[in-house]
XYZ file of C-alpha atoms in Angstrom:
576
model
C -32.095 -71.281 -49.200
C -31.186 -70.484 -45.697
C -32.624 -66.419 -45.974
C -35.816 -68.688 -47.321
C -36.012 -70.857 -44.163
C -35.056 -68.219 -41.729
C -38.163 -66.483 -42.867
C -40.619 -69.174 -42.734
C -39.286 -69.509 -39.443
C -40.093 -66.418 -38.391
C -43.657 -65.993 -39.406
C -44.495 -69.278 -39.059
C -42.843 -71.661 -36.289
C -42.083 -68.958 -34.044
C -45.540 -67.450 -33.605
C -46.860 -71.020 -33.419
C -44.870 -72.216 -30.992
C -45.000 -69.027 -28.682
C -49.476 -69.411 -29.106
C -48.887 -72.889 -28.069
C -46.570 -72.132 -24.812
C -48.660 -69.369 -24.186
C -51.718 -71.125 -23.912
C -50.253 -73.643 -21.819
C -49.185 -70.921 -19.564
C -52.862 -69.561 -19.906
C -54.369 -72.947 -19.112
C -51.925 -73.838 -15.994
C -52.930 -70.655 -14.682
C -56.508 -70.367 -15.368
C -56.558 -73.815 -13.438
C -54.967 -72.596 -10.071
C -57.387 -70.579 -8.017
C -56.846 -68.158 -5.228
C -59.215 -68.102 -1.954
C -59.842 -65.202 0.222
C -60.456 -65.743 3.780
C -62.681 -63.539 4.906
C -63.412 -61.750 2.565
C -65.345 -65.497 0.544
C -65.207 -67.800 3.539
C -65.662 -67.306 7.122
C -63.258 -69.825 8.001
C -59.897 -70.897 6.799
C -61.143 -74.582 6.650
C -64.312 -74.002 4.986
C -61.722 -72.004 2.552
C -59.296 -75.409 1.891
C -62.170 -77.751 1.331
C -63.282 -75.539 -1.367
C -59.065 -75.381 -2.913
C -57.647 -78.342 -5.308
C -54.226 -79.037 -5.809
C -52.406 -75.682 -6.738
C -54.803 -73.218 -5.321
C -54.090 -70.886 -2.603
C -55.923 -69.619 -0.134
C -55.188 -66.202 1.202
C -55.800 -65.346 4.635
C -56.210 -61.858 6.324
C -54.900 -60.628 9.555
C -57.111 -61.694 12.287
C -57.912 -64.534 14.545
C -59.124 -67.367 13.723
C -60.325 -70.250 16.541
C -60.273 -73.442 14.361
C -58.117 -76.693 14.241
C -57.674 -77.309 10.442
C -56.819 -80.184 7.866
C -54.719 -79.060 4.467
C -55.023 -80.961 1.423
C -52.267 -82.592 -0.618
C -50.902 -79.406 -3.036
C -52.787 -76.418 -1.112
C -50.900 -73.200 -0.719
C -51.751 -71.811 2.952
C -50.681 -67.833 3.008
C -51.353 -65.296 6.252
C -50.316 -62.238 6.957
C -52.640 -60.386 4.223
C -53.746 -57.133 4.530
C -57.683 -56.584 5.317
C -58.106 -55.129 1.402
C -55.353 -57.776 0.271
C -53.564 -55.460 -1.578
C -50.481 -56.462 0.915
C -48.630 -58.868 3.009
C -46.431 -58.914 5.708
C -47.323 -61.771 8.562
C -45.405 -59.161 10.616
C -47.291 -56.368 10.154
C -50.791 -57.911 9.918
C -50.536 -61.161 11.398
C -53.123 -64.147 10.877
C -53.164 -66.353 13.797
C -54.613 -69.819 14.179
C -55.914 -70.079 17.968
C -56.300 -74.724 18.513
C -58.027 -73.690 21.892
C -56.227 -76.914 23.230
C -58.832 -78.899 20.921
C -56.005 -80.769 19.658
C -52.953 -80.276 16.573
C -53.652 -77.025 14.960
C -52.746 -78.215 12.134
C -52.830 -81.318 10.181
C -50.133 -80.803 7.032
C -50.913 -82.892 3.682
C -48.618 -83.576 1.270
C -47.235 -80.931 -0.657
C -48.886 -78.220 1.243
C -47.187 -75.390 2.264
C -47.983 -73.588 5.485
C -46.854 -69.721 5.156
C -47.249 -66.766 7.035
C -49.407 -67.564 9.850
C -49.237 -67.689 14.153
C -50.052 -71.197 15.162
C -50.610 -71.037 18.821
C -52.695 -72.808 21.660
C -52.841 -76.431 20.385
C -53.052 -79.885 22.705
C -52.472 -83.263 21.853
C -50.787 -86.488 22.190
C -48.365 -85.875 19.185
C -47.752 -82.161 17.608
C -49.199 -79.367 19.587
C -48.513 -77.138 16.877
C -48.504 -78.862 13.195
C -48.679 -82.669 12.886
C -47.580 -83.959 9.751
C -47.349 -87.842 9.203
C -46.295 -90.006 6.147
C -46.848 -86.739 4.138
C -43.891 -84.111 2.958
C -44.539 -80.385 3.058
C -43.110 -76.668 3.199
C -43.442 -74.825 6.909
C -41.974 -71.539 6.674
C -42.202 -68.066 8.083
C -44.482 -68.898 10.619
C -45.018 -68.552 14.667
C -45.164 -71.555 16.298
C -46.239 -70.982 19.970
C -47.453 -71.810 23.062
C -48.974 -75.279 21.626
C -48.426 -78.597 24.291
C -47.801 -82.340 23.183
C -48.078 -84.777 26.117
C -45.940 -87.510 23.931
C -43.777 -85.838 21.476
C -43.512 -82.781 19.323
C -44.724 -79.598 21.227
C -44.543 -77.251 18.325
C -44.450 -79.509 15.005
C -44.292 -83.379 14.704
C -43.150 -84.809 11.984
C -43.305 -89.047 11.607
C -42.554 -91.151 8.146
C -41.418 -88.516 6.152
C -41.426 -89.895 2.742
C -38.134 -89.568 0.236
C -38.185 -86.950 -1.638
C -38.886 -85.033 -3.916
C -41.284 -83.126 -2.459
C -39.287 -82.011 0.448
C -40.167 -81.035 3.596
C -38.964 -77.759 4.549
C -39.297 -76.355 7.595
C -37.706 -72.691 7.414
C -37.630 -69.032 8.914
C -39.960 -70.156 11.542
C -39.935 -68.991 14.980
C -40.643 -71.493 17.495
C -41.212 -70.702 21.241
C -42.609 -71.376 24.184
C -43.804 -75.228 23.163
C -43.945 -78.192 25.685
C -44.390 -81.710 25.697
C -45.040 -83.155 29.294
C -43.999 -86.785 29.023
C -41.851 -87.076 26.078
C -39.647 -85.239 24.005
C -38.676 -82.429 21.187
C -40.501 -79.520 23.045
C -39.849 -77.441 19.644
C -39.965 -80.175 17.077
C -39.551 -83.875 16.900
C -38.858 -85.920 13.879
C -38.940 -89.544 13.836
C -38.780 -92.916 11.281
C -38.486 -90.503 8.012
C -36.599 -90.970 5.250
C -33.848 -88.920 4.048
C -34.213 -85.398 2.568
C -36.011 -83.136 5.995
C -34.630 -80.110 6.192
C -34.853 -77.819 9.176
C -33.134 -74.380 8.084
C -32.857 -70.229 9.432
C -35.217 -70.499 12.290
C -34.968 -69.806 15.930
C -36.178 -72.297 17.868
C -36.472 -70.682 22.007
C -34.831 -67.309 21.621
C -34.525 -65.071 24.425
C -35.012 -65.427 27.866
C -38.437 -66.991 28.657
C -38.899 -68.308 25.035
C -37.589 -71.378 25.181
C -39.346 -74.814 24.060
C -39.215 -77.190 27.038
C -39.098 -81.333 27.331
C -39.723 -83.721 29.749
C -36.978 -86.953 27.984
C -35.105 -85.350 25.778
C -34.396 -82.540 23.091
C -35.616 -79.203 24.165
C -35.115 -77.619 21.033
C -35.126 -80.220 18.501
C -35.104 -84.145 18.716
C -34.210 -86.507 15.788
C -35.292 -89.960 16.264
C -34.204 -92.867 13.807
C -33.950 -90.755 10.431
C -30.339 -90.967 8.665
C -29.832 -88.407 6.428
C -31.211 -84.776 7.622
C -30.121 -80.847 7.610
C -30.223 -78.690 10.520
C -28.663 -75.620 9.341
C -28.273 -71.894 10.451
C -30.797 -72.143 13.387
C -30.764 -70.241 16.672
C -31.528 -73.175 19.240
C -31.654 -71.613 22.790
C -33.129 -71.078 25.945
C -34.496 -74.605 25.777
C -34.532 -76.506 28.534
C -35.484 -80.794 29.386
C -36.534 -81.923 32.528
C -34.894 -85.373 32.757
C -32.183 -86.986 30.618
C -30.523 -85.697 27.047
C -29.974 -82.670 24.640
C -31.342 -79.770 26.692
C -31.157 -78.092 22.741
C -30.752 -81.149 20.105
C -30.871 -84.567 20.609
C -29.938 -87.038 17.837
C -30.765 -90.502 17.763
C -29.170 -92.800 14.449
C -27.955 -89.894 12.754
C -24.966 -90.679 10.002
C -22.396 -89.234 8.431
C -24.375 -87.847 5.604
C -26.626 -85.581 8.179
C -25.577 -82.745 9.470
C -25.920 -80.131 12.569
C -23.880 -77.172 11.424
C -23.996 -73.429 11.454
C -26.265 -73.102 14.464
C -25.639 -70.901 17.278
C -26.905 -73.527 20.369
C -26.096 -71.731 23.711
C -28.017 -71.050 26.813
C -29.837 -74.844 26.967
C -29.946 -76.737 29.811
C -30.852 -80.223 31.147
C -32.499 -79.395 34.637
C -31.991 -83.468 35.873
C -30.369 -85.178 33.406
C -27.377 -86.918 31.905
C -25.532 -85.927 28.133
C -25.279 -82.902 26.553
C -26.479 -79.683 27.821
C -26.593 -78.254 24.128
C -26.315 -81.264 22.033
C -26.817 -85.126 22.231
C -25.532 -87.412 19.196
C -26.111 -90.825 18.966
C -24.572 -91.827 15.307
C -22.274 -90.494 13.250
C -23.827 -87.162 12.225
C -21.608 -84.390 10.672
C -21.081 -81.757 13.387
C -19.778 -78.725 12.241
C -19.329 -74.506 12.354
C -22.052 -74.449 15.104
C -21.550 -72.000 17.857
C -22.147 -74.210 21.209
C -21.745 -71.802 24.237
C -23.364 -71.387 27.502
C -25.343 -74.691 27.387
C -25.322 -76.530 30.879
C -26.626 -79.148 33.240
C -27.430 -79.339 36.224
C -27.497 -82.940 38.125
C -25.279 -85.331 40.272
C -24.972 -87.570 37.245
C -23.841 -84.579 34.317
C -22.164 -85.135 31.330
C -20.690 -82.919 28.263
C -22.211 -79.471 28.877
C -21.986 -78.422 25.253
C -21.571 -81.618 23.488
C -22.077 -85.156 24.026
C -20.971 -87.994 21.404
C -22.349 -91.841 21.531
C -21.320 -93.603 18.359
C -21.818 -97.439 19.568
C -21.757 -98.862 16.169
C -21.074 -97.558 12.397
C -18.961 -94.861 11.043
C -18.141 -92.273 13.928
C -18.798 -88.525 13.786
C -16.482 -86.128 12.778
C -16.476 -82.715 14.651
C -15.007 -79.663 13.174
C -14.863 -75.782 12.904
C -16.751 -75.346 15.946
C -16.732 -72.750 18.621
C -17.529 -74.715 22.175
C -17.060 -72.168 25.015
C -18.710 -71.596 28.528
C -20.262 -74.938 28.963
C -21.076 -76.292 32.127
C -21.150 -80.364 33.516
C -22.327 -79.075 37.407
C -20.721 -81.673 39.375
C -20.091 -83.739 36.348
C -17.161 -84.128 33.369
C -16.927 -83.009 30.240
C -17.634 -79.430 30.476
C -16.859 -78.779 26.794
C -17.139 -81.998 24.866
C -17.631 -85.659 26.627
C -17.293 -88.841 24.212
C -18.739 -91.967 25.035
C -18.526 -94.074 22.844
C -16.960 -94.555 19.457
C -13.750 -95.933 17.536
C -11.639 -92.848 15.852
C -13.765 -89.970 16.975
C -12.656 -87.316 14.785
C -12.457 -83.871 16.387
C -10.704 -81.423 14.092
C -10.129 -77.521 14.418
C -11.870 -76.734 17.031
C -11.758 -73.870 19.705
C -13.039 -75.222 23.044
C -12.592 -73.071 25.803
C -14.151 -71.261 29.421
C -15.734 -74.769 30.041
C -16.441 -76.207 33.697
C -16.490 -78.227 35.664
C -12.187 -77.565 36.245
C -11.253 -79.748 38.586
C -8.648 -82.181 38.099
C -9.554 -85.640 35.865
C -13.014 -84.012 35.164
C -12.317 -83.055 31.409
C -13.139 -79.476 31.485
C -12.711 -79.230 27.969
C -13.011 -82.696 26.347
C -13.317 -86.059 28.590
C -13.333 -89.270 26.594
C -14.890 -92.512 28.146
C -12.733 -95.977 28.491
C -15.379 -97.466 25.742
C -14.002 -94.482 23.161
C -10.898 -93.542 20.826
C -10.122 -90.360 19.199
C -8.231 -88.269 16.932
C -7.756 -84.841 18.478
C -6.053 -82.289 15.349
C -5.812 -78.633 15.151
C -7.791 -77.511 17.926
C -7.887 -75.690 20.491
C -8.072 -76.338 24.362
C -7.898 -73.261 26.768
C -8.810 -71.816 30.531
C -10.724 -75.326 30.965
C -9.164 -76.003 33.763
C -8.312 -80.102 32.766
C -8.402 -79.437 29.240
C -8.250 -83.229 28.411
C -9.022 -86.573 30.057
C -9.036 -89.443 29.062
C -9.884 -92.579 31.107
C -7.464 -94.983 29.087
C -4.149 -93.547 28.510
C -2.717 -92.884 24.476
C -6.561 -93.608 23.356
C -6.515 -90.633 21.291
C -4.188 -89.573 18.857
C -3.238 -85.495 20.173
C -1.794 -84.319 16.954
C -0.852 -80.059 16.532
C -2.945 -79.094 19.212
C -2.775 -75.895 21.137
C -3.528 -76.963 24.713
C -3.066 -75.433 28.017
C -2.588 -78.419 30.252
C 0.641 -79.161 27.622
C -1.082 -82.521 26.975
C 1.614 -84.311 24.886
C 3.536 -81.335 24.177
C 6.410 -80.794 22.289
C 4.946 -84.164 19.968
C 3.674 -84.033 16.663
C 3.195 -80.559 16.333
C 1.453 -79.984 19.797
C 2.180 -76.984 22.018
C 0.672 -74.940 24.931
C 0.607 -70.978 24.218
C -1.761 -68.272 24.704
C -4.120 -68.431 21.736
C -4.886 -64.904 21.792
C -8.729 -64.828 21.176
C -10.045 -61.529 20.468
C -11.635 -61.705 23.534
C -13.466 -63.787 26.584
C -16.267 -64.446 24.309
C -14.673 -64.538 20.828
C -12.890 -67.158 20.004
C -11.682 -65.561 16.673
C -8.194 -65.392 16.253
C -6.101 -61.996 16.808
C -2.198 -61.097 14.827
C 0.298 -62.727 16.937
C -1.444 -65.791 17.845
C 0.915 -68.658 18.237
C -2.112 -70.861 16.924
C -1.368 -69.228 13.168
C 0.463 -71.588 10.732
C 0.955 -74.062 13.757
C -1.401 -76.433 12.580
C -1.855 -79.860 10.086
C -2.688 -79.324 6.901
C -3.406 -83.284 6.247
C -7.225 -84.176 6.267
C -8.283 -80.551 7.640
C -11.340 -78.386 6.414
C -10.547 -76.010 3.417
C -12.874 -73.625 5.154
C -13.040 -72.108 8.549
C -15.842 -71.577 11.221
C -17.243 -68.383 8.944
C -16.823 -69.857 6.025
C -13.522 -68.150 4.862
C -11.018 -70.420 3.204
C -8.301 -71.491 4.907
C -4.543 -70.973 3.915
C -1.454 -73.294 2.763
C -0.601 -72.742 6.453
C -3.569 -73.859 7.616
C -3.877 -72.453 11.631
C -4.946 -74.276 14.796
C -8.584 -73.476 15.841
C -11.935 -73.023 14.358
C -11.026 -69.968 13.115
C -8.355 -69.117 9.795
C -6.892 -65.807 10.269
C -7.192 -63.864 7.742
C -3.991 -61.466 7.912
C -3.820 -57.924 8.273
C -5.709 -55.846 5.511
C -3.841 -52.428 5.712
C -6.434 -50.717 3.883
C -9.944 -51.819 6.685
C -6.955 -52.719 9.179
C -7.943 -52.242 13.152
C -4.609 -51.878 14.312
C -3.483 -48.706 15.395
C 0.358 -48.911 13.627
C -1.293 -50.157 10.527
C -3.662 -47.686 9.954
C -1.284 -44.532 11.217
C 1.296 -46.000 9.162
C -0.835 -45.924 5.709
C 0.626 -43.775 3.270
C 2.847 -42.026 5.910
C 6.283 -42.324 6.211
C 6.624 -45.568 8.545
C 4.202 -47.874 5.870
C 7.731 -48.981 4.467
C 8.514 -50.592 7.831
C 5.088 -52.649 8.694
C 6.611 -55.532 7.655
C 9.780 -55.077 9.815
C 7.542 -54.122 12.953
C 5.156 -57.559 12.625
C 8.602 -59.433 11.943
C 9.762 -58.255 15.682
C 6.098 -59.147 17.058
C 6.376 -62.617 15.788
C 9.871 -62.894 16.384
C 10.524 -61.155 19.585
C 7.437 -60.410 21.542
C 5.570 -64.077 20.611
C 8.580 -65.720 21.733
C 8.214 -64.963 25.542
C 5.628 -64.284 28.467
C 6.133 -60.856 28.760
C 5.858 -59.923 25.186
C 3.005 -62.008 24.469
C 0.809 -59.730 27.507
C 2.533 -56.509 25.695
C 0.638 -58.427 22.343
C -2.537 -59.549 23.878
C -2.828 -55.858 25.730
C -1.809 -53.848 22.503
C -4.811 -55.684 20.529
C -8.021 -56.050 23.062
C -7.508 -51.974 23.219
C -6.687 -51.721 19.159
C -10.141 -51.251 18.154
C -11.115 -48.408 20.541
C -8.277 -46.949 19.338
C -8.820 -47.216 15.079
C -12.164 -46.063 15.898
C -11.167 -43.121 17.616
C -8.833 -42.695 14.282
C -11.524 -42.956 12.143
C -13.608 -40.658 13.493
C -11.053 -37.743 14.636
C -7.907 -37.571 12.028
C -5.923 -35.706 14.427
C -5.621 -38.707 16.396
C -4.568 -40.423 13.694
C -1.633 -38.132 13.335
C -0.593 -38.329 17.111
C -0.620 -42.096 17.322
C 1.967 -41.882 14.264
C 4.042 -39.791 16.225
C 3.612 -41.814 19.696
C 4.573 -44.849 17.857
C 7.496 -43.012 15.587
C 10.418 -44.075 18.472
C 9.094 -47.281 18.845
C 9.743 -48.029 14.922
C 13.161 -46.189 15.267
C 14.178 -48.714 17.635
C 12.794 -51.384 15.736
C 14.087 -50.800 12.443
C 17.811 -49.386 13.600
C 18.059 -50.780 17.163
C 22.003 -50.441 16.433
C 21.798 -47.137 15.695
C 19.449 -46.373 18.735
C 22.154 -48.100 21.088
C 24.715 -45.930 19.542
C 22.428 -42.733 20.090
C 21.796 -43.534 23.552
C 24.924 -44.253 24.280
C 26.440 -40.832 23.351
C 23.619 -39.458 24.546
C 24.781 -40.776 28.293
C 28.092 -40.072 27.176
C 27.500 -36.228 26.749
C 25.377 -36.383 30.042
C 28.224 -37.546 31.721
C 30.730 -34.865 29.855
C 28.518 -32.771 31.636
C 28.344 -33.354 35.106
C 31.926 -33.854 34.760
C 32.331 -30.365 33.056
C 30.303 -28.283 36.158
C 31.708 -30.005 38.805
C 35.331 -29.189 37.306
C 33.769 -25.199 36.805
C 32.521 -26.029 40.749
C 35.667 -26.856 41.949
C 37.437 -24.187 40.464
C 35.430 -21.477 41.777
């Protein structure tokens, strides 16, 4: 009975179910057309009034001087090749010239915008794209040179619906965008609903790209919209005129939106008040973002990488981030200034090289008389005044590695070299005192890059990740593999840790032995007789380690039989 029904299965149901997919699959794509532009239309608008829902319309390299309008479901692709056998908006870009007619382009919900230059557009809102009450895809585009007099240079975005669909905006670059009055010279979103994601583009870039604002959020700004994602951008070079967030600015953010794994450095507020590189209002999630080399520049100047307002609801937490080189000119907070909020959480973070240093300014973190916070696991060095605050015991300083020796000695805090890999790396190196000194209680499970953190969890954005003998930049541990001295590599990091990391002078011997360590393993990799005479260089040195009795006793018969003799030839001198 079942042989019986496993064959009528298989000539029957089968085949009729897979000519009944099938032709679905026939019919779905039958239905979906594809567009050519130039190659059927002239234009790219004449091209999208022709498209329904699902259809695409391919556009060749070229330029094309026309402001256009999507419709809800269209599929916008540039970058084809003339024959459109190929595409690569790279290679063969399409570019969509506004001639400062107004928004170059109008989204629709649904649509996705793909592949295309979108440059030279004027108006009041969204130079660049304007999208409102509508969701839609933006991705892998160049978004330049457009100007906004009241918000929105490059893209606008208002009244994002909740999803699904969701509106992506991804692998974009967007440069060189202004608004005049306003604010978000690179893109402003405002009153949407949760669900906008903003992912993998650069927004600025180098020197002379940078988006620029007259109020507020050079880069980005994020107006009254909850829940978001801003997430592995490059935000730089951007620069506001007056007030906030010379790169982001974030207005009613909460804890379920978050601004983490950007790189935000070289922003700048040219006459204005918070945040050089960032500007939270709210209790957004701030984390793993590299915020370095931000500044302002103003009489009145606060927080130079980072500045926190949480008036009301659940404040932010802050963690895993690297905040270095920061400037308040004339101002406080070079690193991090907090204005307002109740329990400010700032957890394993490296803050350091921040300015202004002068005493009570807060180099590294200043928190306001209207603010409380709980400072854990990070890191405060070469800030000059590492940490204000203007009412005394209104944060909570709790295994802390800071310079100043802000509560040291209590609950776990102390005030020892770090040992960064270098000026501009806050990455940890061996020997840091920061490694297994910090709370394990409430702290990430993950580190600035990602990599989990251990049992011992360390002070600092970054978890260092041990010694691996086999890929291992240090000079002993690579010599030492499979040689004679890779039984002692334990006892040699034991008398680092132990002897060296307990003192001044041996942690400058530590800190000196590893900025030159990877010179040194690369001239080992590349030239194995190197190898060989950094084994025997550092041969003694283990010796001593390893049997420092035995040395002593060495030594000391060694000066013994020196002094034998002298005391030998001047008896032979005398006697002659």
């Amino acid at each position: 009975m079942k042989n019986s029904f496993i064959s009528l299965r298989n000539k029957f149901f089968i085949p009729v179910i897979t000519l009944f997919f099938g032709l679905c699959g026939i019919s779905d794509w039958a239905s979906a057309a594809i567009f050519k532009v130039p190659l059927q239309y002239s234009t790219i608008q004449a091209a999208i009034n022709t498209a329904k829902t699902g259809d695409t319309v391919w556009v060749a390299q070229g330029i094309y001087t026309e402001n256009i309008t999507l419709k809800d479901g269209i599929k916008l692709e540039g970058g084809w090749k003339n024959d459109y056998s190929a595409r690569n908006w790279t290679a063969w870009p399409s570019v969509i010239d506004g001639a400062k007619l107004g928004s170059v382009v109008i989204g629709a919900n649904g649509a996705t915008l793909d592949g295309f230059t979108i440059q030279n557009g004027s108006a009041k809102f969204g130079g660049g794209v304007f999208l409102k009450q509508a969701s839609m895809t933006i991705k892998n585009n160049t978004i330049q040179n457009n100007i906004a007099t009241s918000g929105g240079g490059g893209i606008y975005l208002w009244g994002i619906p909740k999803p699904p669909p969701y509106t992506d905006i991804q692998n974009n670059i967007i440069r060189k965008n202004k608004v005049t009055t306003g604010s978000g010279g690179g893109v402003l979103l405002s009153n949407s609903q949760n669900g906008v994601r903003i992912t993998n583009n650069t927004i600025g870039g180098e020197l002379g790209d940078g988006n620029s604002a007259y109020s507020g959020g050079g880069g980005i700004d994020i107006e009254f919209t909850p829940i978001f994602t801003v997430e592995d951008n490059t935000i730089s070079q951007n620069i506001v005129e007056k007030m906030h967030g010379g790169g982001v600015m974030i207005n009613e953010g909460t804890p379920n939106a978050s601004l983490c794994r950007n790189i935000i450095k070289y922003n700048g507020i040219q006459n204005g008040n918070y945040g050089g590189g960032v500007y939270s209002i709210g209790g957004t999630f701030i984390c793993r973002n590299d915020i370095s080399f931000n500044s302002i520049f103003s009489s009145i100047a606060w927080g130079g990488g980072l500045a926190i307002d949480s008036p009301q609801g659940t404040s932010p937490r802050i963690e895993n981030n690297f905040i270095h080189h920061n400037m308040a000119s004339q101002g406080q907070g070079g690193g991090a200034y907090i204005v307002r909020g109740d329990h400010v959480i700032l957890m394993n973070n490296s803050i350091a090289n921040n300015t202004p240093d002068s005493p009570n300014s807060g180099g590294g973190i200043y928190v306001k008389s209207g603010a409380t916070c709980i400072l854990q696991n990070n890191i405060l060095w070469s800030n000059g005044d590492d940490f204000h605050e203007e009412n005394n015991s209104a944060c909570i300083l709790d295994h802390n590695d800071i310079e100043d020796g802000d509560a040291l000695g209590q609950q776990g805090n102390i005030s020892a070299d770090p040992l960064f890999v270098s000026y501009n790396d806050l990455h940890l190196t061996k020997g840091s005192p920061a490694i297994n000194s910090g709370n394990k209680a409430a702290a990430p499970n993950i580190d600035y890059d990602g990599d989990n953190r251990s049992s011992k969890i360390d002070i600092g954005a970054d978890e260092f990740k041990g010694e691996d003998d086999n890929g291992s930049t240090c000079p002993f541990v690579k010599s030492a593999k499979a040689s004679y001295l890779e039984p002692y590599l334990d006892d040699v990091r034991s008398f680092r840790d132990n002897n060296l990391m307990t003192n001044s002078f041996g942690r400058v011997i530590t800190e000196q032995y590893y900025q030159i360590a990877p010179s040194v393993s690369a001239l080992m990799s590349v030239y194995p007789s190197v190898q060989i005479v950094v084994r025997w260089l550092l041969t003694p040195v283990v010796i001593f380690i390893v049997w420092p009795k035995t040395v002593l006793i060495l030594l000391v018969l060694v000066a013994c039989a020196g002094m034998w003799g002298n005391l030998i030839r001047v008896r032979n001198q005398k006697v002659e």
